[in-house]
Amino acid sequence: MIYDQARWTRGASEKRDGNGDESEGESEEGGEGHGKGSVYEPLLAEKRSREVGVASSLPDDLTRDSLELPALAEPELARHYTRLSQTNYGVETGPFPLGSCTMKYNPAFTEDLAALPDAAIHPERSAASTQGTLELRYRLQEYLARIGGMDSVTLQPPAGAAGEFTGILIARAYHEHRGERRAEVVVPESAHGTNFASAALAGYEVVELPAGEDGRVDLDALDAAVGAETAALMLTNPNTLGLFERDIEAIADVVHDAGGLLYYDGANLNALLGRARPGDMGFDVMHYNVHKTFATPHGGGGPGAGPVGVVDDLAPFLPTPQVRAVEQDRREPDGGADGSGTEGSAGSTRYERFAPAHSIGKVHGYAGNWPVLVKAYAYIARLGDAGLRDASAKAVLNANYLASRIDYEIPYGPFHHEFVASAGDRDAADVARRMLDHGVHPPTTKWPEAVPEALMTEPTEVESRATLDQLAAAFDRVAAEDDAVLDAAPERTSAARIDQTDAARNPRLSWHALDE
Amino acid sequence: MSGNGRETTTHSHSSGGDRGRDGEHGSPFAPHTPDETAAMLDAIGVEAQEELFDIPEAVAFERSLGIEPRSEREIGREVRGMLGRNDELVEFLGRGHYDAYVPALVDHLADRSEFLSSYTQYQPEVTQGFLQALFEYQSMLVELTGLAVANCSMYDAATALGEAATLARRVRETSGHRVLVPELLHGGRRAVLENYIAGTDAAVETYRHDDGNADLAALESQLDDDAVLVYAENPTVRGTIEEELAEIGALAGEHDALFCLGSDPVALSILAEPASVGADVAVGEASSLGLGASGGMGLGLLATREEYLRQVPGRLVGAGTDAAGRRAYTLTLQTREQHIRRERATSNICTNQAWLALRAAIHAAWLGPEGLCALAERCVTRPRDLAERLNTIEGCAAPVHDRHHFREFLVRTDRPAADVAADLEARGFAIHAVDETLVQVCITEANAAHVDDLAAAFEVVA
Ligand SMILES: Cc1ncc(COP(=O)(O)O)c(C=O)c1O
């Protein structure tokens, strides 16, 4: 497949001034928009902006003098943003196999539910007047606890990294409560950057754990790294190479014997839904990445949500507030009817907020990214047990199928929902850019470093055999192309290759800076 | 799963060959037909999907999670029913989270799936649209704050304040460990700040207020060279407008502490520019544009001076040039970030609130400069008028602070504040009970039409 992303260009000077008059008109290149200074789409401020004097009933010394902002009519704005959207690749545009990011289709109905007027409430309403919100939160806590094999869950962290920070603060509070001050958090070298940064933000020294030859945790290296100073080991399983840490029970023993806690980074949970649970593997605390595993939209970077689950021993340290059901309802505690579809069964239960006994306090000003949580609830309810199990089955099937179709070396296996191929003697970023011309989004590049020139590929369960074949064809065509073609890539996208070095050397971060 | 009008099959999910459209028969969002699944297994060279899992038996989960799959329609009914148990109250609530009238255009444009279902712009050549929208958002914040660098979002105002404190620790030449915040600070912001500096030897201390503004004399007596950050808000959590911001900035500067000012884009459109009162960092809740009441979800604003550029947390979009010589946008200065710098990154943030930044930018552009200033001016006049009105009611005194206000103000009640709030709730209104004798009322364009009713209810309950 060959791809042409919408491409319109025009000269930068083709803009209007504040009075709405056409200024210079066509660019030097005769309106074709080539060459320096031309743009794909002018900025809002280049289309029309206006400076207004601030007239306020406040005393002058409390106000600013003037404000200059874009001043466009609604139809102009509609075209502006529609045009911008046309130059943006999303999950509904085509396959999106970004490793570790779990780019699933975001079910349309979940958006409608999150947008219900009854969901649009202020976070400081009384518990009595927001029983519906509290019930949904409670039920989601329960679902997540079951899925992760955890005892209690907080929905407060607004993203995965915030979940990591929360989990490490909980670990720290737990140790301090026992009168221990531990200084280190152990993180495998192949872990995501946030693991290191979150541990550091919580005040820990990060001890990097080298991987074994098979790409998994090396028990001898672990023994050497873990000790009396170890507050926690942070692990994702399957790890970032897609490999299940087969020695997970032994790993848990090493960490627990040293008095440390085992933290689960939930970024890769999509591989295990309903098949294995971090709690059963010996993990004490984990985050869920709902914008990955539970199909809430990534929104061009966010918002997501990063709920944290803990075992009973850690529950007193959870952020405040938590939600609990007060009158015991008639649901069976485990595995039975979950009371979901039937409105009547929930009627007798009240929900309340409470502060856990030794709470770490707060990691978000309020209660996290609530609308995202509504979407996650709806997604989990839609799939249920069988759907969740099937999601992981198809995610793993798709990764294995795609891997079997491409001519790239994949040094580590058996992998699950993602694999890491090597671009060999080519620059993985060049391969990725050229894949764009073949109508697909490329994989994550250059991470994890265990694979040289890594192409970390996670198709997720939403791809069909046909789109996987399309992806495989894109991989292989690029492999067959000349270096010169790769160097010039991409050529069919809305913008050509961007000079990153220059952008960083000469930072221009606002339209104010463009004239400088 | 009957009655949803969709095809179902009797294959079990574990057979590896199902095409259920409901969760009961497999994920409704996996497109595989049984034949395709079989062919794919064949191509891989295994018999069943289960063979692809390398999970040791000892940790395999073989029980049920007890989550019943439901159809789209059933879940719609269930969630509507559940959220319908929220009482329908007219909210006069604020204190950092505001309801706003969000024009329909914002939803319709931001909901385009090319925006909503896209990832962070690591491949800029196919994400120019979002990058440009974020660049425009950053630019609007630069205009509003007067500071040269604005990032493209933090989680919320509270975490932005936490990040500002860690930034202050990094950029300050001498060491120092005291972070001074107003006594009038939202509890959530304070608690988050405490956690963001928990990994350092820094400590949060409060300075007093004097009738809803910073008590400058108290602040001055607390300042020494050990102070690394002085934080103030405009408007404050009680809605009062600070009258001596430049003096606070000057005091901070004398002690080589950074001055951080908390605000929001609506307030900033008419109130003093942070840069003009000496702020080194501006933080706040940018979700006052583009987002109505949403259970506390936020959009953290963070802007700072150019000299601190390399210490900024979070993502930055920059303008550059592509191979065709045209202006193009890209994430830039990424060596500050966790995926490159790991434990030495300026922050741990990765997923942020980008889509809300897009929404805020569309809303600001829709309002235009006149519209935004007019909206802000109504945030000044409406609370003034309502306070005057409530002040005539027996048992109420408002505003409590003899200051100008923005959006919200305090009322002193003769009856216990909690009782007044509870009685108002019974009549369909939500307000804040701040302490034993103080309630707080916030008025925005979302509730302005109900002001007469609120005043009438106050007459009865106060
Ligand atoms: C393995 C892993 N851990 C943690 C994270 C951080 O999650 P978030 O981006 O939600 O903060 C990511 C996501 O990018 C990840 O891939």
mmCIF file of C-alpha atoms and ligand atoms in Angstrom, chain A residues 99-102 158-164 190-195 236 238-240 265-268 287-292 298 301 304-306 418 447 456 458, chain B residues 119-120 122 155 315 338 348-352, ligand 1:
data_model
loop_
_atom_site.group_PDB
_atom_site.id
_atom_site.type_symbol
_atom_site.label_atom_id
_atom_site.label_comp_id
_atom_site.label_asym_id
_atom_site.label_seq_id
_atom_site.Cartn_x
_atom_site.Cartn_y
_atom_site.Cartn_z
ATOM 1 C CA GLY A 99 5.239 -1.104 21.238
ATOM 2 C CA SER A 100 4.411 -0.606 24.913
ATOM 3 C CA CYS A 101 1.678 1.904 24.038
ATOM 4 C CA THR A 102 -1.201 -0.540 23.360
ATOM 5 C CA PRO A 158 -3.864 10.504 36.486
ATOM 6 C CA ALA A 159 -1.446 8.396 34.393
ATOM 7 C CA GLY A 160 0.870 5.427 34.549
ATOM 8 C CA ALA A 161 3.855 7.435 35.751
ATOM 9 C CA ALA A 162 1.703 9.028 38.446
ATOM 10 C CA GLY A 163 0.688 5.500 39.435
ATOM 11 C CA GLU A 164 4.347 4.514 39.740
ATOM 12 C CA SER A 190 15.150 -2.404 29.966
ATOM 13 C CA ALA A 191 12.405 -0.679 31.966
ATOM 14 C CA HIS A 192 10.472 2.352 30.806
ATOM 15 C CA GLY A 193 12.027 5.724 31.628
ATOM 16 C CA THR A 194 9.207 6.634 33.964
ATOM 17 C CA ASN A 195 10.152 3.823 36.367
ATOM 18 C CA THR A 236 6.806 -5.264 34.156
ATOM 19 C CA PRO A 238 5.711 -9.610 30.300
ATOM 20 C CA ASN A 239 8.759 -7.387 30.215
ATOM 21 C CA THR A 240 9.484 -4.809 27.549
ATOM 22 C CA ASP A 265 4.270 -1.755 36.041
ATOM 23 C CA GLY A 266 0.935 -2.480 34.376
ATOM 24 C CA ALA A 267 1.832 -1.215 30.919
ATOM 25 C CA ASN A 268 1.899 -4.759 29.545
ATOM 26 C CA HIS A 287 -0.508 0.330 38.501
ATOM 27 C CA TYR A 288 -2.982 -0.238 35.713
ATOM 28 C CA ASN A 289 -2.585 1.741 32.555
ATOM 29 C CA VAL A 290 -6.199 2.236 31.529
ATOM 30 C CA HIS A 291 -5.340 4.181 28.365
ATOM 31 C CA LYS A 292 -3.498 1.076 27.224
ATOM 32 C CA HIS A 298 -4.585 8.437 24.284
ATOM 33 C CA GLY A 301 -0.640 12.386 24.734
ATOM 34 C CA GLY A 304 -5.022 8.720 30.780
ATOM 35 C CA ALA A 305 -5.403 7.177 34.193
ATOM 36 C CA GLY A 306 -3.084 5.080 36.329
ATOM 37 C CA GLU A 418 4.689 -7.431 21.569
ATOM 38 C CA TRP A 447 13.959 0.880 22.987
ATOM 39 C CA MET A 456 9.228 -2.586 19.363
ATOM 40 C CA GLU A 458 2.611 -4.238 19.478
ATOM 41 C CA TYR B 119 -0.609 9.080 20.409
ATOM 42 C CA THR B 120 2.070 11.421 21.698
ATOM 43 C CA TYR B 122 6.861 10.801 18.411
ATOM 44 C CA TYR B 155 -1.825 16.706 34.987
ATOM 45 C CA ARG B 315 6.644 18.113 26.797
ATOM 46 C CA GLN B 338 12.214 10.568 31.360
ATOM 47 C CA ASN B 348 8.504 11.599 35.602
ATOM 48 C CA ILE B 349 5.555 12.736 33.498
ATOM 49 C CA CYS B 350 4.938 10.876 30.244
ATOM 50 C CA THR B 351 1.212 10.666 29.419
ATOM 51 C CA ASN B 352 -0.093 14.171 30.070
HETATM 52 C C1 LIG C 1 6.391 0.081 30.185
HETATM 53 C C2 LIG C 1 5.784 1.408 30.514
HETATM 54 N N1 LIG C 1 5.762 1.821 31.796
HETATM 55 C C3 LIG C 1 5.227 3.003 32.162
HETATM 56 C C4 LIG C 1 4.690 3.873 31.226
HETATM 57 C C5 LIG C 1 4.196 5.214 31.677
HETATM 58 O O1 LIG C 1 2.821 5.355 31.605
HETATM 59 P P1 LIG C 1 2.137 6.759 31.341
HETATM 60 O O2 LIG C 1 2.547 7.218 30.004
HETATM 61 O O3 LIG C 1 0.678 6.455 31.426
HETATM 62 O O4 LIG C 1 2.553 7.709 32.397
HETATM 63 C C6 LIG C 1 4.681 3.478 29.876
HETATM 64 C C7 LIG C 1 4.022 4.333 28.875
HETATM 65 O O5 LIG C 1 4.356 4.984 28.042
HETATM 66 C C8 LIG C 1 5.248 2.238 29.514
HETATM 67 O O6 LIG C 1 5.275 1.847 28.236
#
